[in-house]
Amino acid sequence: MAESAESSAYDLITMGRIGVDLYPLQTGVPLPQVTSFGKFLGGSATNVAVAAARLGRRTAVVTRTGDDPFGAYLHEALRDFGVDDRWVTPVPGLQTPVTFCEVFPPDDFPLYFYRLPKAPDLEIDAHELDLDAIRDTRIFWVTGTGLSEEPSRTATLAALAHRAKSGTTVFDLDWRPMFWGDPEAARPFYAEALRHTTVAVGNLDEVEVATGVREPHAAARALLDAGVELAVVKQGPKGVLAVNRKGESAEVPPLPVTVLNGLGAGDAFGGSLCHGLLAGWDLERIMRHANAAGAIVASRLECSSAMPTPAEVEQALKAGAVL
């Protein structure tokens, strides 16, 4: 992780989870009866980097894998997607995580994380970070899961403090109850991360963990009060709300789609959000593009390899639906 990148070489560096998604190739079938699976690159921060790369951005991810064949697979997949893997390092003695899901469209996709005794991506160490690259990237993206255990927690907060809000710094609230004992335990660390970030993005459960408030407009105001410049609240069937410190807001309904697997939609949304912020678009255009990217992925089984191209997003926007 100590190798330095060229100054301002990256549009986006993400930091957080990586793993192998093993998704059933049969829908509407519980895991005990599933007979075949597809293997895909996974992990939310990693998928966001893939999503932005698909939209033409230069991206990298800071994370760790096991020193095993699945770890080798993840390096190959990252390179195939055009994501720089220089800061993806092995952790001896730990296994690369795998995640299973069940696929019950349109809205039931149980996840099963195999991350014991500990996931390598929680072994990111502050002393191994390329802090100059993190400071210089146009957007830096961190997640709530990265705050759940040491040494990843200290590394995440150290990276945020070093960056000191230079450029755009996004905090994906990324609340996963299985990685925490109690929402109250998470809230102080979320508050500390929010002090160092310019954009917060999360669904209703996640903004409630971060702020104690669930109503979308009140939660957005609470996130702005916590220190960010832009609050993005995903409201599920009601679409997405974005409010910035200037007082501008956009509330955009979801794009109609026949959902196959909703699990990667938020990561596609995140990659598109970064793309729109980098392009300097207005709030409504950013949200419409991000909604469309998320809807496209929701119509597909996989996550990383389902991330849309610019042409696919434009086609969905033009049609007013994912066809």
CSV table of C-alpha atoms in Angstrom, one decimal:
chain,number,residue,atom,x,y,z
A,1,MET,CA,0.0,0.0,0.0
A,2,ALA,CA,3.0,2.3,0.3
A,3,GLU,CA,3.5,2.7,-3.5
A,4,SER,CA,2.6,6.3,-4.5
A,5,ALA,CA,0.3,7.2,-7.3
A,6,GLU,CA,0.8,10.1,-9.7
A,7,SER,CA,-0.7,13.3,-8.3
A,8,SER,CA,-4.3,13.7,-9.2
A,9,ALA,CA,-4.2,10.5,-11.3
A,10,TYR,CA,-7.4,9.2,-9.9
A,11,ASP,CA,-11.0,10.4,-10.3
A,12,LEU,CA,-12.1,8.1,-7.4
A,13,ILE,CA,-10.4,6.0,-4.8
A,14,THR,CA,-12.7,3.9,-2.6
A,15,MET,CA,-11.8,2.1,0.6
A,16,GLY,CA,-13.7,-0.8,2.2
A,17,ARG,CA,-15.2,-4.2,1.5
A,18,ILE,CA,-14.1,-6.7,-1.1
A,19,GLY,CA,-15.1,-10.4,-1.5
A,20,VAL,CA,-16.6,-13.0,-3.8
A,21,ASP,CA,-20.3,-13.0,-4.4
A,22,LEU,CA,-21.7,-16.5,-5.0
A,23,TYR,CA,-25.2,-15.8,-6.4
A,24,PRO,CA,-27.7,-18.6,-7.2
A,25,LEU,CA,-28.4,-19.0,-10.9
A,26,GLN,CA,-32.0,-19.9,-10.0
A,27,THR,CA,-34.5,-17.3,-8.8
A,28,GLY,CA,-37.2,-17.9,-6.3
A,29,VAL,CA,-35.3,-20.9,-4.8
A,30,PRO,CA,-34.0,-21.1,-1.2
A,31,LEU,CA,-30.3,-21.8,-0.7
A,32,PRO,CA,-30.8,-25.4,0.5
A,33,GLN,CA,-32.3,-26.2,-2.9
A,34,VAL,CA,-30.0,-24.2,-5.1
A,35,THR,CA,-27.9,-26.3,-7.4
A,36,SER,CA,-25.7,-23.8,-9.3
A,37,PHE,CA,-24.1,-20.5,-8.5
A,38,GLY,CA,-22.3,-17.7,-10.4
A,39,LYS,CA,-19.0,-16.2,-9.0
A,40,PHE,CA,-18.6,-12.5,-9.1
A,41,LEU,CA,-16.4,-9.7,-7.7
A,42,GLY,CA,-18.3,-8.1,-4.7
A,43,GLY,CA,-18.1,-5.7,-1.8
A,44,SER,CA,-19.8,-2.3,-1.8
A,45,ALA,CA,-16.8,0.0,-1.9
A,46,THR,CA,-15.2,-2.2,-4.7
A,47,ASN,CA,-18.5,-2.2,-6.7
A,48,VAL,CA,-18.6,1.6,-6.5
A,49,ALA,CA,-15.1,1.7,-8.0
A,50,VAL,CA,-16.2,-0.7,-10.8
A,51,ALA,CA,-19.4,1.3,-11.4
A,52,ALA,CA,-17.5,4.5,-11.9
A,53,ALA,CA,-14.9,2.8,-14.1
A,54,ARG,CA,-17.7,1.6,-16.4
A,55,LEU,CA,-18.7,5.2,-16.8
A,56,GLY,CA,-15.2,6.2,-17.9
A,57,ARG,CA,-13.6,7.2,-14.6
A,58,ARG,CA,-10.1,6.3,-13.5
A,59,THR,CA,-10.6,4.4,-10.2
A,60,ALA,CA,-8.7,2.4,-7.5
A,61,VAL,CA,-9.7,0.6,-4.4
A,62,VAL,CA,-7.9,0.3,-1.0
A,63,THR,CA,-8.8,-3.1,0.5
A,64,ARG,CA,-7.3,-6.5,1.5
A,65,THR,CA,-8.0,-10.1,0.6
A,66,GLY,CA,-6.9,-13.5,1.8
A,67,ASP,CA,-3.7,-14.9,0.3
A,68,ASP,CA,-5.7,-17.6,-1.5
A,69,PRO,CA,-7.2,-18.4,-4.9
A,70,PHE,CA,-10.3,-16.3,-4.4
A,71,GLY,CA,-7.9,-13.4,-3.6
A,72,ALA,CA,-6.1,-14.0,-6.9
A,73,TYR,CA,-9.5,-14.1,-8.7
A,74,LEU,CA,-10.4,-10.7,-7.2
A,75,HIS,CA,-7.2,-9.1,-8.5
A,76,GLU,CA,-7.9,-10.5,-12.0
A,77,ALA,CA,-11.5,-9.2,-11.9
A,78,LEU,CA,-10.5,-5.7,-10.8
A,79,ARG,CA,-8.0,-5.5,-13.6
A,80,ASP,CA,-10.6,-6.7,-16.1
A,81,PHE,CA,-13.0,-4.0,-14.9
A,82,GLY,CA,-10.2,-1.3,-15.2
A,83,VAL,CA,-9.9,-0.7,-11.5
A,84,ASP,CA,-6.4,-0.2,-10.2
A,85,ASP,CA,-5.5,-3.0,-7.7
A,86,ARG,CA,-2.2,-1.6,-6.4
A,87,TRP,CA,-3.6,-1.1,-2.9
A,88,VAL,CA,-5.2,-4.5,-2.7
A,89,THR,CA,-2.9,-6.6,-0.5
A,90,PRO,CA,-3.1,-10.1,1.1
A,91,VAL,CA,-3.5,-10.8,4.8
A,92,PRO,CA,-1.7,-14.1,5.7
A,93,GLY,CA,-3.9,-16.4,7.8
A,94,LEU,CA,-7.3,-14.9,6.8
A,95,GLN,CA,-9.5,-16.1,4.0
A,96,THR,CA,-11.1,-14.0,1.3
A,97,PRO,CA,-14.7,-13.5,2.3
A,98,VAL,CA,-17.6,-15.0,0.3
A,99,THR,CA,-21.2,-13.8,0.3
A,100,PHE,CA,-24.3,-15.8,-0.7
A,101,CYS,CA,-27.7,-14.4,-1.4
A,102,GLU,CA,-31.2,-15.7,-2.1
A,103,VAL,CA,-33.1,-14.2,-5.0
A,104,PHE,CA,-36.8,-13.7,-4.4
A,105,PRO,CA,-37.9,-10.8,-6.7
A,106,PRO,CA,-39.0,-8.1,-6.5
A,107,ASP,CA,-37.9,-7.2,-3.0
A,108,ASP,CA,-36.5,-10.0,-0.9
A,109,PHE,CA,-32.7,-10.7,-1.3
A,110,PRO,CA,-31.3,-12.2,2.0
A,111,LEU,CA,-27.6,-11.9,2.3
A,112,TYR,CA,-25.3,-14.3,4.1
A,113,PHE,CA,-21.8,-13.0,4.8
A,114,TYR,CA,-19.0,-15.5,5.4
A,115,ARG,CA,-16.4,-13.2,7.1
A,116,LEU,CA,-15.2,-15.2,10.1
A,117,PRO,CA,-13.0,-15.2,12.1
A,118,LYS,CA,-12.4,-11.7,10.5
A,119,ALA,CA,-12.5,-10.3,7.0
A,120,PRO,CA,-9.2,-9.2,5.6
A,121,ASP,CA,-10.7,-5.8,4.5
A,122,LEU,CA,-11.0,-5.0,8.2
A,123,GLU,CA,-7.2,-5.4,8.5
A,124,ILE,CA,-6.4,-2.2,6.5
A,125,ASP,CA,-3.7,-0.5,8.6
A,126,ALA,CA,-3.3,3.3,8.8
A,127,HIS,CA,0.5,2.9,8.5
A,128,GLU,CA,0.2,1.3,5.1
A,129,LEU,CA,-2.0,3.9,3.5
A,130,ASP,CA,-0.8,6.0,0.6
A,131,LEU,CA,-2.0,9.2,2.2
A,132,ASP,CA,-0.8,11.4,-0.7
A,133,ALA,CA,-2.9,9.5,-3.2
A,134,ILE,CA,-5.9,9.7,-0.9
A,135,ARG,CA,-5.4,13.4,-0.5
A,136,ASP,CA,-5.0,14.0,-4.2
A,137,THR,CA,-7.8,11.9,-5.7
A,138,ARG,CA,-10.7,13.9,-6.9
A,139,ILE,CA,-13.2,11.8,-4.9
A,140,PHE,CA,-12.4,9.6,-1.9
A,141,TRP,CA,-15.1,7.2,-0.8
A,142,VAL,CA,-15.4,5.4,2.7
A,143,THR,CA,-18.0,3.2,4.3
A,144,GLY,CA,-19.6,2.6,7.6
A,145,THR,CA,-18.4,-1.0,7.6
A,146,GLY,CA,-14.9,0.3,7.6
A,147,LEU,CA,-15.6,1.8,11.0
A,148,SER,CA,-16.9,-1.4,12.6
A,149,GLU,CA,-13.5,-2.9,13.7
A,150,GLU,CA,-9.9,-2.1,14.3
A,151,PRO,CA,-7.5,-1.5,12.6
A,152,SER,CA,-9.8,-0.5,9.7
A,153,ARG,CA,-11.6,2.0,11.9
A,154,THR,CA,-8.4,4.0,12.8
A,155,ALA,CA,-7.2,3.7,9.1
A,156,THR,CA,-10.5,5.1,7.8
A,157,LEU,CA,-10.5,8.0,10.2
A,158,ALA,CA,-6.8,8.7,9.6
A,159,ALA,CA,-7.4,8.8,5.9
A,160,LEU,CA,-10.3,11.2,6.3
A,161,ALA,CA,-8.4,13.4,8.7
A,162,HIS,CA,-5.4,13.6,6.3
A,163,ARG,CA,-7.6,14.4,3.3
A,164,ALA,CA,-9.2,17.2,5.4
A,165,LYS,CA,-12.2,17.6,3.0
A,166,SER,CA,-9.9,18.4,0.0
A,167,GLY,CA,-11.9,17.6,-3.2
A,168,THR,CA,-15.0,15.6,-2.6
A,169,THR,CA,-15.1,13.0,0.2
A,170,VAL,CA,-18.1,10.7,0.3
A,171,PHE,CA,-19.2,8.7,3.4
A,172,ASP,CA,-21.4,5.8,2.4
A,173,LEU,CA,-23.3,5.2,5.6
A,174,ASP,CA,-23.5,1.5,4.7
A,175,TRP,CA,-25.1,0.2,7.9
A,176,ARG,CA,-24.8,-3.6,8.2
A,177,PRO,CA,-26.3,-4.7,11.6
A,178,MET,CA,-24.3,-8.0,11.5
A,179,PHE,CA,-21.0,-6.1,11.7
A,180,TRP,CA,-22.0,-4.1,14.9
A,181,GLY,CA,-23.5,-5.0,18.2
A,182,ASP,CA,-25.6,-2.0,18.6
A,183,PRO,CA,-26.5,1.2,16.5
A,184,GLU,CA,-25.6,3.3,19.6
A,185,ALA,CA,-22.1,1.9,19.4
A,186,ALA,CA,-21.8,3.0,15.8
A,187,ARG,CA,-23.1,6.5,16.1
A,188,PRO,CA,-20.0,8.2,17.6
A,189,PHE,CA,-17.8,6.8,14.9
A,190,TYR,CA,-20.3,7.9,12.2
A,191,ALA,CA,-20.4,11.4,13.7
A,192,GLU,CA,-16.5,11.6,13.6
A,193,ALA,CA,-16.5,10.4,9.9
A,194,LEU,CA,-19.2,13.0,9.0
A,195,ARG,CA,-17.0,15.8,10.4
A,196,HIS,CA,-14.4,15.0,7.7
A,197,THR,CA,-16.7,14.3,4.7
A,198,THR,CA,-18.4,16.5,2.2
A,199,VAL,CA,-21.1,14.1,1.0
A,200,ALA,CA,-23.2,11.5,2.9
A,201,VAL,CA,-25.3,8.9,1.2
A,202,GLY,CA,-27.6,6.3,2.8
A,203,ASN,CA,-31.0,4.7,2.9
A,204,LEU,CA,-33.6,5.4,5.7
A,205,ASP,CA,-32.1,2.8,8.1
A,206,GLU,CA,-28.6,4.2,7.5
A,207,VAL,CA,-29.5,7.8,8.0
A,208,GLU,CA,-31.3,6.9,11.2
A,209,VAL,CA,-28.2,5.2,12.6
A,210,ALA,CA,-26.1,8.2,11.7
A,211,THR,CA,-28.4,10.9,13.0
A,212,GLY,CA,-31.2,9.3,15.1
A,213,VAL,CA,-33.7,10.7,12.6
A,214,ARG,CA,-35.7,8.7,10.1
A,215,GLU,CA,-37.9,11.3,8.3
A,216,PRO,CA,-36.0,12.0,5.0
A,217,HIS,CA,-36.0,15.8,5.0
A,218,ALA,CA,-35.2,16.0,8.8
A,219,ALA,CA,-32.4,13.4,8.3
A,220,ALA,CA,-30.9,15.3,5.4
A,221,ARG,CA,-30.9,18.5,7.6
A,222,ALA,CA,-29.2,16.5,10.4
A,223,LEU,CA,-26.5,15.3,8.0
A,224,LEU,CA,-25.8,18.8,6.9
A,225,ASP,CA,-25.7,19.9,10.5
A,226,ALA,CA,-23.2,17.1,11.1
A,227,GLY,CA,-20.8,18.8,8.7
A,228,VAL,CA,-21.4,17.5,5.1
A,229,GLU,CA,-22.1,19.7,2.1
A,230,LEU,CA,-24.5,17.3,0.4
A,231,ALA,CA,-26.9,14.8,1.9
A,232,VAL,CA,-28.3,12.0,-0.3
A,233,VAL,CA,-31.2,10.0,1.3
A,234,LYS,CA,-32.4,6.9,-0.6
A,235,GLN,CA,-36.1,6.3,0.1
A,236,GLY,CA,-36.7,3.0,-1.7
A,237,PRO,CA,-40.0,3.1,-3.7
A,238,LYS,CA,-40.2,6.9,-3.1
A,239,GLY,CA,-37.0,7.5,-4.9
A,240,VAL,CA,-34.1,9.7,-3.7
A,241,LEU,CA,-33.8,13.0,-1.9
A,242,ALA,CA,-30.7,15.2,-2.3
A,243,VAL,CA,-30.2,18.4,-0.3
A,244,ASN,CA,-27.1,20.6,-0.3
A,245,ARG,CA,-25.8,23.3,2.0
A,246,LYS,CA,-26.7,26.0,-0.5
A,247,GLY,CA,-30.4,25.2,0.0
A,248,GLU,CA,-30.8,23.4,-3.3
A,249,SER,CA,-32.7,20.1,-3.3
A,250,ALA,CA,-33.9,17.5,-5.7
A,251,GLU,CA,-36.4,14.7,-5.1
A,252,VAL,CA,-36.4,12.1,-7.9
A,253,PRO,CA,-38.8,9.1,-8.3
A,254,PRO,CA,-37.3,5.7,-9.1
A,255,LEU,CA,-37.1,4.6,-12.7
A,256,PRO,CA,-39.6,1.8,-13.5
A,257,VAL,CA,-37.9,-1.6,-13.7
A,258,THR,CA,-38.7,-5.2,-13.4
A,259,VAL,CA,-36.4,-6.2,-10.5
A,260,LEU,CA,-34.4,-9.4,-10.7
A,261,ASN,CA,-31.8,-8.7,-7.9
A,262,GLY,CA,-31.7,-5.4,-6.0
A,263,LEU,CA,-28.4,-6.0,-4.2
A,264,GLY,CA,-26.1,-4.1,-6.5
A,265,ALA,CA,-28.3,-1.1,-7.2
A,266,GLY,CA,-27.0,1.0,-4.4
A,267,ASP,CA,-23.4,0.5,-5.6
A,268,ALA,CA,-24.3,1.5,-9.2
A,269,PHE,CA,-26.0,4.5,-7.7
A,270,GLY,CA,-22.8,5.4,-5.9
A,271,GLY,CA,-20.6,5.1,-8.9
A,272,SER,CA,-23.0,7.2,-10.9
A,273,LEU,CA,-23.2,9.8,-8.1
A,274,CYS,CA,-19.4,10.2,-8.2
A,275,HIS,CA,-19.5,10.5,-12.0
A,276,GLY,CA,-22.1,13.2,-11.9
A,277,LEU,CA,-20.3,15.1,-9.1
A,278,LEU,CA,-17.1,15.0,-11.2
A,279,ALA,CA,-18.9,16.2,-14.2
A,280,GLY,CA,-20.3,19.2,-12.3
A,281,TRP,CA,-24.0,18.4,-13.1
A,282,ASP,CA,-26.9,19.9,-11.2
A,283,LEU,CA,-28.5,17.9,-8.4
A,284,GLU,CA,-31.5,16.7,-10.3
A,285,ARG,CA,-29.4,15.4,-13.3
A,286,ILE,CA,-27.1,13.6,-10.9
A,287,MET,CA,-29.9,11.9,-9.1
A,288,ARG,CA,-31.8,10.9,-12.3
A,289,HIS,CA,-28.6,9.4,-13.7
A,290,ALA,CA,-27.8,7.6,-10.5
A,291,ASN,CA,-31.4,6.3,-10.2
A,292,ALA,CA,-31.2,5.0,-13.8
A,293,ALA,CA,-27.8,3.3,-13.1
A,294,GLY,CA,-29.2,1.6,-10.0
A,295,ALA,CA,-32.4,0.5,-11.8
A,296,ILE,CA,-30.3,-1.1,-14.6
A,297,VAL,CA,-28.4,-3.2,-12.1
A,298,ALA,CA,-31.6,-4.2,-10.2
A,299,SER,CA,-32.8,-5.7,-13.5
A,300,ARG,CA,-29.8,-8.0,-13.6
A,301,LEU,CA,-28.6,-10.9,-11.5
A,302,GLU,CA,-25.0,-9.9,-10.8
A,303,CYS,CA,-23.6,-6.8,-9.2
A,304,SER,CA,-20.1,-5.8,-10.5
A,305,SER,CA,-20.4,-7.2,-14.0
A,306,ALA,CA,-23.9,-5.7,-14.3
A,307,MET,CA,-22.7,-2.1,-13.9
A,308,PRO,CA,-24.0,0.0,-16.8
A,309,THR,CA,-22.1,1.8,-19.5
A,310,PRO,CA,-22.9,5.5,-20.3
A,311,ALA,CA,-24.9,4.4,-23.4
A,312,GLU,CA,-27.1,2.1,-21.3
A,313,VAL,CA,-27.9,4.8,-18.7
A,314,GLU,CA,-28.7,7.3,-21.5
A,315,GLN,CA,-31.0,4.7,-23.1
A,316,ALA,CA,-32.9,4.1,-19.9
A,317,LEU,CA,-33.3,7.8,-19.2
A,318,LYS,CA,-34.5,8.4,-22.8
A,319,ALA,CA,-37.0,5.5,-22.5
A,320,GLY,CA,-38.1,6.5,-19.0
A,321,ALA,CA,-37.7,3.0,-17.8
A,322,VAL,CA,-35.4,0.0,-17.9
A,323,LEU,CA,-36.7,-2.1,-20.8
